[in-house]
Amino acid sequence: MAPPPLPLFSPSPKPPPPPPWLHGPKTPTSATPPLPIEAPPKPHNDPKPQRSNSSTTNPLTTGVPGGRTRRAVLGIIRRVRSLELSNPPNPRPRPSTSGNIPFHLPIDRPQEGQEEEEAGKDEKGKLTKSRAVPWSAARDEHLKVVLRREKKVREPTRAERELGPALLERLRRAARGMDRWARAKKAGVTDEVVEDVRSEWSSGQELAGVRIVEPLRRCMDRAREILEIKTGGLVVWTKGDIHFVYRGSDYVHNMKYSHNFVADIQKVRTPQEKYKSNVELLGKHNGKAKGAFREKDSSIDIQTYEEPVKGTLYEREVNRLLDSLGPRFIDWWWNTPLPVDADLLPEVVLGFKTPFRQCPPGVRPTLADEELTYLRKLARPLPAHFALGRNTKLQGLAAAILKLWEKSLVAKIAVKVGIENTNNEQMAWNLKHLTGGTIILRNKDFIILYRGKDFLPAGVKQSVIQHEAQVDAQQVKEEEARLSGTESLQMFAGLPSVESSAGTFREYQDFQVNQAHETTINNKAMIELEAEKHRLEKELKDQERRLFILTKKIERSNQALAKLHSSWNPSEQSADKELLTEEERMIFRKIGLKMDEHVLLGRRGVFDGVIEEIHQHWKHKEIVKVITKQNQSYQITYTSMLLEVETGGVLIATQKLPHSHAIILYRGKNYRRPEKSPSNLLTKREALRRSVEVQRRGSMKYYVWERQKSIEELQWRLANVAREIRKLTP
């Protein structure tokens, strides 16, 4: 008879409390459910026990494989998340009286292979699920919280907002099959590009392609805006650097309005008159062509563009400031704010002059290196204030820069791309002399001008001038009071009327008048000559110091060469020299020139390794060919004689090759290979040091010759200046 089944819940001993991550947070009204204990194993023939009808709440680990391991916890988390997604909470939940707290686990999903970290192997090699260990809970406490970055919402284009989906899809399919387009060059979307687009539309095509190049290609969104503003169409599709512009459904119907509009615009002659009458002309024709396509003259598109009122307070303030300076440059190849078009500013401003400047007391007017670096870093992220395309006639731009400097330390000017004969150096020089500012950066793209420490805004300048006038008036009053007091004292005391201007304002005025009167042409010439003399003396002293340094270096180089030459003892010419006939020399010369094997002499020259290599060649052949890269004839002669003496052979010939010289040596009839390498020559390392020192000494001798020549010229110029000064001296 089978034993009765054991109960599922044992009354004793008392089970341990479950870990906190298996249930939600504790509340005063919640009770902890009992922990189930597994029954002992039963034989296979026993019937399957029925489930208990207990009303107790099942734990979260019920039906989850793995028990209390990390894998089980992650399974619980997935279930909880699926419940949250299936039953989203109300936006305004009522206050709960039970005190329950929502259950959230911000734990990232496991990576591949992490779920098997808690799995182990038994003795037979089978995978088994391990039980929970004490340190696993501590490790789970440091799980990372994953915060995903919100993807930026793409703003729909103007074509996507105004055109229907079916029409837009049809136009894009048509654009994919187009193989012709206009080309917008460096100057941007010019009048020629607009005319090409309009001619394409007039031929019956709904779409026209425009290929964008640098620098406008850097910001294709900005290129799309420019095309839509200048042509009046809609960019329906962009493929790489090509925009496809749709003309609109009522393009032909409204052509008459565009002709009247262009005719009225052409009546305005100057850019300034265009800018002033822009609003009136646009208002006149907006009533006729309201809601329809309007063709505009591209020369005034800059003024007709209006930036929408949006963005941060800083962006709105920048736009307001730039609007007060002049018309905007709509062909700008970067994002907004658009810079001011300096070419549309007036070329000549009546009464313009370089502003009055005065540096505060105790402040150095020049910029230090740290200040220059700071200003360049400050100006780098700033938007461009002006876009300039001409080199001269910049008084209008200078007046706008002075107005800008009242609110900004620097003025950033961009050089227009694609305009011929632009010279950023001439632009910077003219602006510097018109405004009196300091150029802190100049290249082919930007010119940055700093207003200077002595810059005075308009209000401050007027205050300084008024204060100086008040001081002068006060000094005049004090002088008049002193004179009246002196006259009254002389009248009552009977003192002689001897006037003295020592320490008075009259003395200062007399000094100023006399000094200005004495500043004649001769005095100016004398000042210039003294300045030139001082400059020449300073330069002469600098050249003499450099010559002294070079002389010391040559002396040290000579000492190093003497130390190397002390270990070099060339052999003497042998008196018993082998004689060869002319026929033998001719034959040996032909054989040597036809040889492919040779010994190459490098920058080290002749050292012990070269002699050993020549003897190695003579071991198999009677003739050896030595190639040298030397060019001077005396160097080649000295090298050939040195090789003949050190090797003990016979010099056959020295032949010039296309890019080098060949030295042919014969070993002789009574040749014997030496037993050891020569010890009277330099080693390979010493030969390299000698070559470097010789080359270095030669370069320094050349620089010494240049310095001596410069010193002689400076002495001659200084003597001429001294002679001119003696002529002007009375």
mmCIF file of C-alpha atoms in Angstrom, residues 289-633:
data_model
loop_
_atom_site.group_PDB
_atom_site.id
_atom_site.type_symbol
_atom_site.label_atom_id
_atom_site.label_comp_id
_atom_site.label_asym_id
_atom_site.label_seq_id
_atom_site.Cartn_x
_atom_site.Cartn_y
_atom_site.Cartn_z
ATOM 1 C CA ALA A 289 -0.572 87.460 -56.304
ATOM 2 C CA LYS A 290 -1.667 86.420 -52.851
ATOM 3 C CA GLY A 291 -1.430 82.677 -52.370
ATOM 4 C CA ALA A 292 0.168 82.162 -55.792
ATOM 5 C CA PHE A 293 3.691 81.766 -57.051
ATOM 6 C CA ARG A 294 5.680 85.024 -57.231
ATOM 7 C CA GLU A 295 8.874 85.443 -59.258
ATOM 8 C CA LYS A 296 11.220 87.970 -57.738
ATOM 9 C CA ASP A 297 14.370 89.677 -58.912
ATOM 10 C CA SER A 298 17.271 87.798 -57.287
ATOM 11 C CA SER A 299 19.157 91.028 -56.691
ATOM 12 C CA ILE A 300 16.726 92.056 -53.936
ATOM 13 C CA ASP A 301 16.059 88.627 -52.462
ATOM 14 C CA ILE A 302 18.386 89.493 -49.635
ATOM 15 C CA GLN A 303 16.176 92.295 -48.445
ATOM 16 C CA THR A 304 12.889 90.439 -48.908
ATOM 17 C CA TYR A 305 13.941 87.599 -46.641
ATOM 18 C CA GLU A 306 12.521 87.816 -43.148
ATOM 19 C CA GLU A 307 13.747 85.517 -40.410
ATOM 20 C CA PRO A 308 10.823 83.989 -38.475
ATOM 21 C CA VAL A 309 10.468 85.079 -34.881
ATOM 22 C CA LYS A 310 11.635 81.966 -33.079
ATOM 23 C CA GLY A 311 14.621 80.606 -31.187
ATOM 24 C CA THR A 312 16.169 81.556 -27.907
ATOM 25 C CA LEU A 313 16.466 85.047 -26.513
ATOM 26 C CA TYR A 314 20.111 85.189 -27.607
ATOM 27 C CA GLU A 315 19.222 84.277 -31.213
ATOM 28 C CA ARG A 316 16.448 86.865 -31.352
ATOM 29 C CA GLU A 317 18.768 89.528 -29.959
ATOM 30 C CA VAL A 318 21.456 88.666 -32.525
ATOM 31 C CA ASN A 319 18.944 88.899 -35.364
ATOM 32 C CA ARG A 320 17.663 92.230 -34.047
ATOM 33 C CA LEU A 321 21.233 93.577 -33.856
ATOM 34 C CA LEU A 322 22.144 92.415 -37.372
ATOM 35 C CA ASP A 323 18.911 93.834 -38.800
ATOM 36 C CA SER A 324 19.890 97.231 -37.424
ATOM 37 C CA LEU A 325 23.249 97.091 -39.235
ATOM 38 C CA GLY A 326 22.022 96.535 -42.788
ATOM 39 C CA PRO A 327 20.475 94.100 -45.313
ATOM 40 C CA ARG A 328 21.145 90.395 -44.806
ATOM 41 C CA PHE A 329 23.103 88.072 -47.101
ATOM 42 C CA ILE A 330 20.676 85.346 -48.134
ATOM 43 C CA ASP A 331 23.278 83.238 -50.019
ATOM 44 C CA TRP A 332 25.031 82.439 -46.733
ATOM 45 C CA TRP A 333 26.264 78.833 -46.811
ATOM 46 C CA TRP A 334 25.953 78.175 -43.069
ATOM 47 C CA ASN A 335 22.972 78.127 -40.764
ATOM 48 C CA THR A 336 21.222 81.188 -39.428
ATOM 49 C CA PRO A 337 21.662 83.916 -38.290
ATOM 50 C CA LEU A 338 22.429 85.302 -41.720
ATOM 51 C CA PRO A 339 25.270 87.879 -41.829
ATOM 52 C CA VAL A 340 24.908 91.398 -43.139
ATOM 53 C CA ASP A 341 25.748 91.813 -46.834
ATOM 54 C CA ALA A 342 28.595 94.345 -46.722
ATOM 55 C CA ASP A 343 28.520 94.815 -50.508
ATOM 56 C CA LEU A 344 25.087 96.472 -50.238
ATOM 57 C CA LEU A 345 26.242 98.999 -47.638
ATOM 58 C CA PRO A 346 27.109 102.510 -48.920
ATOM 59 C CA GLU A 347 30.560 102.882 -50.408
ATOM 60 C CA VAL A 348 31.106 106.451 -49.122
ATOM 61 C CA VAL A 349 29.682 107.948 -45.930
ATOM 62 C CA LEU A 350 29.612 111.741 -45.710
ATOM 63 C CA GLY A 351 31.567 113.072 -42.746
ATOM 64 C CA PHE A 352 33.085 109.709 -41.842
ATOM 65 C CA LYS A 353 36.423 109.766 -40.057
ATOM 66 C CA THR A 354 38.427 107.438 -37.861
ATOM 67 C CA PRO A 355 36.913 107.538 -34.354
ATOM 68 C CA PHE A 356 38.509 109.248 -31.387
ATOM 69 C CA ARG A 357 40.351 106.813 -29.123
ATOM 70 C CA GLN A 358 41.745 107.150 -25.618
ATOM 71 C CA CYS A 359 43.235 104.374 -23.521
ATOM 72 C CA PRO A 360 42.410 104.327 -19.773
ATOM 73 C CA PRO A 361 45.294 105.352 -17.499
ATOM 74 C CA GLY A 362 47.583 102.505 -16.493
ATOM 75 C CA VAL A 363 46.402 100.170 -19.277
ATOM 76 C CA ARG A 364 48.732 98.938 -22.000
ATOM 77 C CA PRO A 365 47.111 99.464 -25.424
ATOM 78 C CA THR A 366 48.795 96.438 -27.020
ATOM 79 C CA LEU A 367 47.601 92.839 -26.628
ATOM 80 C CA ALA A 368 49.555 90.177 -24.775
ATOM 81 C CA ASP A 369 49.799 86.623 -26.089
ATOM 82 C CA GLU A 370 47.306 85.329 -23.512
ATOM 83 C CA GLU A 371 44.802 88.063 -24.400
ATOM 84 C CA LEU A 372 45.168 87.361 -28.121
ATOM 85 C CA THR A 373 44.579 83.642 -27.563
ATOM 86 C CA TYR A 374 41.526 84.374 -25.413
ATOM 87 C CA LEU A 375 40.000 86.662 -28.049
ATOM 88 C CA ARG A 376 40.545 84.103 -30.805
ATOM 89 C CA LYS A 377 38.869 81.395 -28.724
ATOM 90 C CA LEU A 378 36.032 83.812 -27.974
ATOM 91 C CA ALA A 379 35.489 84.649 -31.649
ATOM 92 C CA ARG A 380 35.682 81.085 -32.960
ATOM 93 C CA PRO A 381 32.104 79.954 -32.100
ATOM 94 C CA LEU A 382 30.527 83.337 -32.890
ATOM 95 C CA PRO A 383 28.422 83.657 -36.065
ATOM 96 C CA ALA A 384 29.707 85.851 -38.869
ATOM 97 C CA HIS A 385 28.478 89.439 -38.620
ATOM 98 C CA PHE A 386 29.270 90.545 -42.194
ATOM 99 C CA ALA A 387 29.888 88.923 -45.598
ATOM 100 C CA LEU A 388 32.295 90.940 -47.754
ATOM 101 C CA GLY A 389 33.168 90.562 -51.436
ATOM 102 C CA ARG A 390 34.976 93.791 -52.413
ATOM 103 C CA ASN A 391 38.385 95.176 -51.490
ATOM 104 C CA THR A 392 37.898 98.960 -51.425
ATOM 105 C CA LYS A 393 35.230 101.590 -50.684
ATOM 106 C CA LEU A 394 34.389 100.197 -47.272
ATOM 107 C CA GLN A 395 33.273 103.296 -45.344
ATOM 108 C CA GLY A 396 29.728 101.957 -44.960
ATOM 109 C CA LEU A 397 31.077 98.687 -43.565
ATOM 110 C CA ALA A 398 33.417 100.582 -41.227
ATOM 111 C CA ALA A 399 30.487 102.621 -39.865
ATOM 112 C CA ALA A 400 28.515 99.407 -39.276
ATOM 113 C CA ILE A 401 31.494 97.815 -37.501
ATOM 114 C CA LEU A 402 31.788 100.823 -35.189
ATOM 115 C CA LYS A 403 28.111 100.456 -34.342
ATOM 116 C CA LEU A 404 28.582 96.737 -33.712
ATOM 117 C CA TRP A 405 31.569 97.346 -31.424
ATOM 118 C CA GLU A 406 29.329 99.170 -28.974
ATOM 119 C CA LYS A 407 27.800 95.773 -28.083
ATOM 120 C CA SER A 408 30.513 93.295 -29.093
ATOM 121 C CA LEU A 409 34.266 93.075 -28.548
ATOM 122 C CA VAL A 410 35.019 91.613 -31.975
ATOM 123 C CA ALA A 411 33.609 91.894 -35.487
ATOM 124 C CA LYS A 412 33.695 88.708 -37.575
ATOM 125 C CA ILE A 413 33.722 89.251 -41.346
ATOM 126 C CA ALA A 414 33.375 86.351 -43.793
ATOM 127 C CA VAL A 415 34.987 86.588 -47.236
ATOM 128 C CA LYS A 416 32.566 85.666 -49.998
ATOM 129 C CA VAL A 417 33.442 82.629 -52.083
ATOM 130 C CA GLY A 418 33.340 82.568 -55.881
ATOM 131 C CA ILE A 419 33.906 86.321 -56.423
ATOM 132 C CA GLU A 420 36.889 87.240 -58.587
ATOM 133 C CA ASN A 421 39.797 89.450 -57.484
ATOM 134 C CA THR A 422 39.034 89.276 -53.762
ATOM 135 C CA ASN A 423 42.065 89.976 -51.586
ATOM 136 C CA ASN A 424 41.602 89.407 -47.858
ATOM 137 C CA GLU A 425 44.880 91.180 -47.073
ATOM 138 C CA GLN A 426 43.753 94.397 -48.753
ATOM 139 C CA MET A 427 40.330 94.138 -47.094
ATOM 140 C CA ALA A 428 41.889 93.791 -43.645
ATOM 141 C CA TRP A 429 44.319 96.676 -44.222
ATOM 142 C CA ASN A 430 41.547 99.057 -45.349
ATOM 143 C CA LEU A 431 39.257 98.132 -42.458
ATOM 144 C CA LYS A 432 42.060 98.526 -39.932
ATOM 145 C CA HIS A 433 42.861 102.062 -41.099
ATOM 146 C CA LEU A 434 39.189 103.056 -41.313
ATOM 147 C CA THR A 435 38.164 101.760 -37.887
ATOM 148 C CA GLY A 436 41.451 101.844 -35.952
ATOM 149 C CA GLY A 437 40.875 98.302 -34.645
ATOM 150 C CA THR A 438 43.275 95.400 -34.251
ATOM 151 C CA ILE A 439 43.371 92.406 -36.603
ATOM 152 C CA ILE A 440 43.485 89.255 -34.484
ATOM 153 C CA LEU A 441 42.874 86.790 -37.343
ATOM 154 C CA ARG A 442 42.997 86.906 -41.122
ATOM 155 C CA ASN A 443 42.777 84.048 -43.614
ATOM 156 C CA LYS A 444 40.993 83.214 -46.860
ATOM 157 C CA ASP A 445 37.688 82.624 -45.033
ATOM 158 C CA PHE A 446 37.421 85.148 -42.164
ATOM 159 C CA ILE A 447 38.719 88.494 -40.954
ATOM 160 C CA ILE A 448 38.296 89.178 -37.224
ATOM 161 C CA LEU A 449 38.776 92.715 -35.876
ATOM 162 C CA TYR A 450 39.121 93.574 -32.195
ATOM 163 C CA ARG A 451 37.854 97.009 -31.173
ATOM 164 C CA GLY A 452 40.888 97.680 -28.949
ATOM 165 C CA LYS A 453 41.341 98.706 -25.335
ATOM 166 C CA ASP A 454 41.239 102.390 -26.302
ATOM 167 C CA PHE A 455 37.866 102.152 -28.067
ATOM 168 C CA LEU A 456 35.248 104.584 -26.799
ATOM 169 C CA PRO A 457 31.544 104.144 -27.575
ATOM 170 C CA ALA A 458 29.618 107.130 -28.838
ATOM 171 C CA GLY A 459 28.172 108.068 -25.445
ATOM 172 C CA VAL A 460 31.483 107.662 -23.624
ATOM 173 C CA LYS A 461 33.347 109.616 -26.301
ATOM 174 C CA GLN A 462 31.011 112.586 -25.989
ATOM 175 C CA SER A 463 31.343 112.471 -22.202
ATOM 176 C CA VAL A 464 35.163 112.515 -22.424
ATOM 177 C CA ILE A 465 35.156 115.428 -24.870
ATOM 178 C CA GLN A 466 32.717 117.405 -22.703
ATOM 179 C CA HIS A 467 34.779 116.717 -19.591
ATOM 180 C CA GLU A 468 37.970 117.967 -21.279
ATOM 181 C CA ALA A 469 36.154 121.101 -22.414
ATOM 182 C CA GLN A 470 34.947 121.703 -18.846
ATOM 183 C CA VAL A 471 38.488 121.278 -17.507
ATOM 184 C CA ASP A 472 39.853 123.780 -20.024
ATOM 185 C CA ALA A 473 37.111 126.281 -19.135
ATOM 186 C CA GLN A 474 37.838 125.840 -15.428
ATOM 187 C CA GLN A 475 41.548 126.451 -15.994
ATOM 188 C CA VAL A 476 40.768 129.624 -17.940
ATOM 189 C CA LYS A 477 38.575 130.871 -15.081
ATOM 190 C CA GLU A 478 41.299 130.110 -12.540
ATOM 191 C CA GLU A 479 43.832 132.001 -14.646
ATOM 192 C CA GLU A 480 41.548 135.024 -14.895
ATOM 193 C CA ALA A 481 40.966 134.989 -11.120
ATOM 194 C CA ARG A 482 44.730 134.793 -10.471
ATOM 195 C CA LEU A 483 45.426 137.753 -12.774
ATOM 196 C CA SER A 484 42.716 139.889 -11.169
ATOM 197 C CA GLY A 485 44.041 139.080 -7.695
ATOM 198 C CA THR A 486 47.599 139.962 -8.725
ATOM 199 C CA GLU A 487 46.517 143.316 -10.179
ATOM 200 C CA SER A 488 44.578 144.253 -7.035
ATOM 201 C CA LEU A 489 47.542 143.327 -4.809
ATOM 202 C CA GLN A 490 49.911 145.422 -6.896
ATOM 203 C CA MET A 491 47.504 148.361 -6.740
ATOM 204 C CA PHE A 492 47.186 148.398 -2.953
ATOM 205 C CA ALA A 493 50.743 147.372 -2.023
ATOM 206 C CA GLY A 494 52.476 149.459 -4.672
ATOM 207 C CA LEU A 495 54.501 146.502 -5.999
ATOM 208 C CA PRO A 496 56.091 146.726 -9.432
ATOM 209 C CA SER A 497 53.984 145.217 -12.198
ATOM 210 C CA VAL A 498 56.262 142.358 -13.250
ATOM 211 C CA GLU A 499 54.311 139.598 -14.867
ATOM 212 C CA SER A 500 55.465 136.012 -14.452
ATOM 213 C CA SER A 501 53.840 132.986 -16.094
ATOM 214 C CA ALA A 502 55.703 130.311 -14.165
ATOM 215 C CA GLY A 503 53.391 127.505 -13.089
ATOM 216 C CA THR A 504 50.326 128.998 -14.769
ATOM 217 C CA PHE A 505 47.979 127.825 -17.483
ATOM 218 C CA ARG A 506 49.390 130.503 -19.777
ATOM 219 C CA GLU A 507 52.791 128.836 -19.588
ATOM 220 C CA TYR A 508 51.264 125.550 -20.702
ATOM 221 C CA GLN A 509 49.502 127.263 -23.624
ATOM 222 C CA ASP A 510 52.653 129.095 -24.671
ATOM 223 C CA PHE A 511 54.589 125.852 -24.573
ATOM 224 C CA GLN A 512 52.025 124.126 -26.763
ATOM 225 C CA VAL A 513 52.032 126.978 -29.284
ATOM 226 C CA ASN A 514 55.836 127.196 -29.444
ATOM 227 C CA GLN A 515 56.249 123.459 -29.722
ATOM 228 C CA ALA A 516 53.706 123.273 -32.530
ATOM 229 C CA HIS A 517 55.394 126.209 -34.275
ATOM 230 C CA GLU A 518 58.833 124.616 -34.035
ATOM 231 C CA THR A 519 57.595 121.320 -35.487
ATOM 232 C CA THR A 520 58.737 122.068 -39.012
ATOM 233 C CA ILE A 521 59.738 119.854 -41.939
ATOM 234 C CA ASN A 522 63.358 119.775 -40.779
ATOM 235 C CA ASN A 523 62.378 118.647 -37.321
ATOM 236 C CA LYS A 524 60.202 115.845 -38.745
ATOM 237 C CA ALA A 525 63.057 114.746 -40.972
ATOM 238 C CA MET A 526 65.417 114.830 -37.994
ATOM 239 C CA ILE A 527 63.043 112.658 -35.961
ATOM 240 C CA GLU A 528 62.759 110.154 -38.802
ATOM 241 C CA LEU A 529 66.536 110.034 -39.205
ATOM 242 C CA GLU A 530 67.060 109.504 -35.480
ATOM 243 C CA ALA A 531 64.535 106.671 -35.497
ATOM 244 C CA GLU A 532 66.240 105.094 -38.512
ATOM 245 C CA LYS A 533 69.637 105.424 -36.832
ATOM 246 C CA HIS A 534 68.343 103.771 -33.679
ATOM 247 C CA ARG A 535 66.828 100.920 -35.709
ATOM 248 C CA LEU A 536 70.043 100.363 -37.692
ATOM 249 C CA GLU A 537 72.158 100.341 -34.550
ATOM 250 C CA LYS A 538 69.868 97.776 -32.954
ATOM 251 C CA GLU A 539 69.938 95.563 -36.045
ATOM 252 C CA LEU A 540 73.731 95.896 -36.325
ATOM 253 C CA LYS A 541 74.136 94.828 -32.723
ATOM 254 C CA ASP A 542 71.882 91.821 -33.319
ATOM 255 C CA GLN A 543 73.868 90.762 -36.404
ATOM 256 C CA GLU A 544 77.168 91.066 -34.536
ATOM 257 C CA ARG A 545 75.805 88.906 -31.725
ATOM 258 C CA ARG A 546 74.728 86.229 -34.199
ATOM 259 C CA LEU A 547 78.140 86.346 -35.891
ATOM 260 C CA PHE A 548 79.834 85.832 -32.528
ATOM 261 C CA ILE A 549 77.638 82.788 -31.813
ATOM 262 C CA LEU A 550 78.441 81.272 -35.224
ATOM 263 C CA THR A 551 82.159 81.815 -34.688
ATOM 264 C CA LYS A 552 82.024 79.976 -31.374
ATOM 265 C CA LYS A 553 80.152 77.085 -32.989
ATOM 266 C CA ILE A 554 82.778 76.805 -35.747
ATOM 267 C CA GLU A 555 85.510 76.671 -33.109
ATOM 268 C CA ARG A 556 83.750 73.814 -31.322
ATOM 269 C CA SER A 557 83.295 72.002 -34.640
ATOM 270 C CA ASN A 558 87.017 72.370 -35.394
ATOM 271 C CA GLN A 559 87.877 70.889 -32.015
ATOM 272 C CA ALA A 560 85.603 67.897 -32.661
ATOM 273 C CA LEU A 561 87.204 67.324 -36.087
ATOM 274 C CA ALA A 562 90.689 67.570 -34.632
ATOM 275 C CA LYS A 563 89.793 64.927 -32.062
ATOM 276 C CA LEU A 564 88.554 62.606 -34.826
ATOM 277 C CA HIS A 565 91.584 63.232 -37.043
ATOM 278 C CA SER A 566 93.901 62.296 -34.193
ATOM 279 C CA SER A 567 92.918 58.635 -34.692
ATOM 280 C CA TRP A 568 93.326 58.850 -38.486
ATOM 281 C CA ASN A 569 96.832 58.213 -39.854
ATOM 282 C CA PRO A 570 96.828 57.777 -43.660
ATOM 283 C CA SER A 571 99.538 55.568 -45.218
ATOM 284 C CA GLU A 572 102.346 56.944 -47.340
ATOM 285 C CA GLN A 573 102.858 56.323 -51.034
ATOM 286 C CA SER A 574 105.041 53.284 -51.715
ATOM 287 C CA ALA A 575 108.240 53.933 -53.684
ATOM 288 C CA ASP A 576 108.074 50.504 -55.399
ATOM 289 C CA LYS A 577 105.083 51.136 -57.638
ATOM 290 C CA GLU A 578 104.064 48.644 -60.298
ATOM 291 C CA LEU A 579 104.202 49.940 -63.879
ATOM 292 C CA LEU A 580 101.607 49.170 -66.562
ATOM 293 C CA THR A 581 101.662 49.755 -70.289
ATOM 294 C CA GLU A 582 99.075 51.841 -72.109
ATOM 295 C CA GLU A 583 97.552 48.733 -73.721
ATOM 296 C CA GLU A 584 97.079 47.104 -70.305
ATOM 297 C CA ARG A 585 95.518 50.240 -68.866
ATOM 298 C CA MET A 586 93.101 50.464 -71.801
ATOM 299 C CA ILE A 587 92.052 46.834 -71.426
ATOM 300 C CA PHE A 588 91.627 47.114 -67.637
ATOM 301 C CA ARG A 589 89.608 50.311 -68.121
ATOM 302 C CA LYS A 590 87.182 48.639 -70.556
ATOM 303 C CA ILE A 591 86.807 45.631 -68.273
ATOM 304 C CA GLY A 592 86.127 47.859 -65.256
ATOM 305 C CA LEU A 593 83.507 49.953 -67.014
ATOM 306 C CA LYS A 594 81.607 46.844 -68.141
ATOM 307 C CA MET A 595 81.497 45.375 -64.630
ATOM 308 C CA ASP A 596 78.158 45.326 -62.847
ATOM 309 C CA GLU A 597 79.630 44.705 -59.398
ATOM 310 C CA HIS A 598 80.957 47.827 -57.725
ATOM 311 C CA VAL A 599 81.798 49.397 -54.373
ATOM 312 C CA LEU A 600 79.655 52.419 -53.491
ATOM 313 C CA LEU A 601 81.165 55.283 -51.499
ATOM 314 C CA GLY A 602 78.594 57.116 -49.356
ATOM 315 C CA ARG A 603 78.765 60.195 -47.205
ATOM 316 C CA ARG A 604 81.237 58.534 -44.821
ATOM 317 C CA GLY A 605 83.987 58.549 -47.451
ATOM 318 C CA VAL A 606 86.961 56.187 -47.138
ATOM 319 C CA PHE A 607 87.106 54.164 -43.907
ATOM 320 C CA ASP A 608 88.281 50.715 -42.881
ATOM 321 C CA GLY A 609 85.123 48.973 -44.094
ATOM 322 C CA VAL A 610 85.604 50.284 -47.669
ATOM 323 C CA ILE A 611 89.158 48.913 -47.806
ATOM 324 C CA GLU A 612 87.982 45.499 -46.575
ATOM 325 C CA GLU A 613 85.241 45.407 -49.220
ATOM 326 C CA ILE A 614 87.742 46.242 -51.994
ATOM 327 C CA HIS A 615 89.986 43.391 -50.874
ATOM 328 C CA GLN A 616 86.947 41.104 -50.867
ATOM 329 C CA HIS A 617 86.337 41.993 -54.534
ATOM 330 C CA TRP A 618 90.010 41.398 -55.367
ATOM 331 C CA LYS A 619 89.698 37.930 -53.911
ATOM 332 C CA HIS A 620 87.770 36.840 -57.025
ATOM 333 C CA LYS A 621 88.630 39.481 -59.672
ATOM 334 C CA GLU A 622 91.633 41.592 -60.563
ATOM 335 C CA ILE A 623 89.619 44.777 -61.229
ATOM 336 C CA VAL A 624 87.299 46.663 -58.866
ATOM 337 C CA LYS A 625 85.021 49.591 -59.742
ATOM 338 C CA VAL A 626 84.342 52.201 -57.035
ATOM 339 C CA ILE A 627 81.357 54.580 -57.510
ATOM 340 C CA THR A 628 81.430 57.971 -55.791
ATOM 341 C CA LYS A 629 78.768 60.725 -55.744
ATOM 342 C CA GLN A 630 81.258 63.556 -55.323
ATOM 343 C CA ASN A 631 81.047 66.418 -57.834
ATOM 344 C CA GLN A 632 84.152 68.517 -57.237
ATOM 345 C CA SER A 633 87.207 67.462 -59.222
#
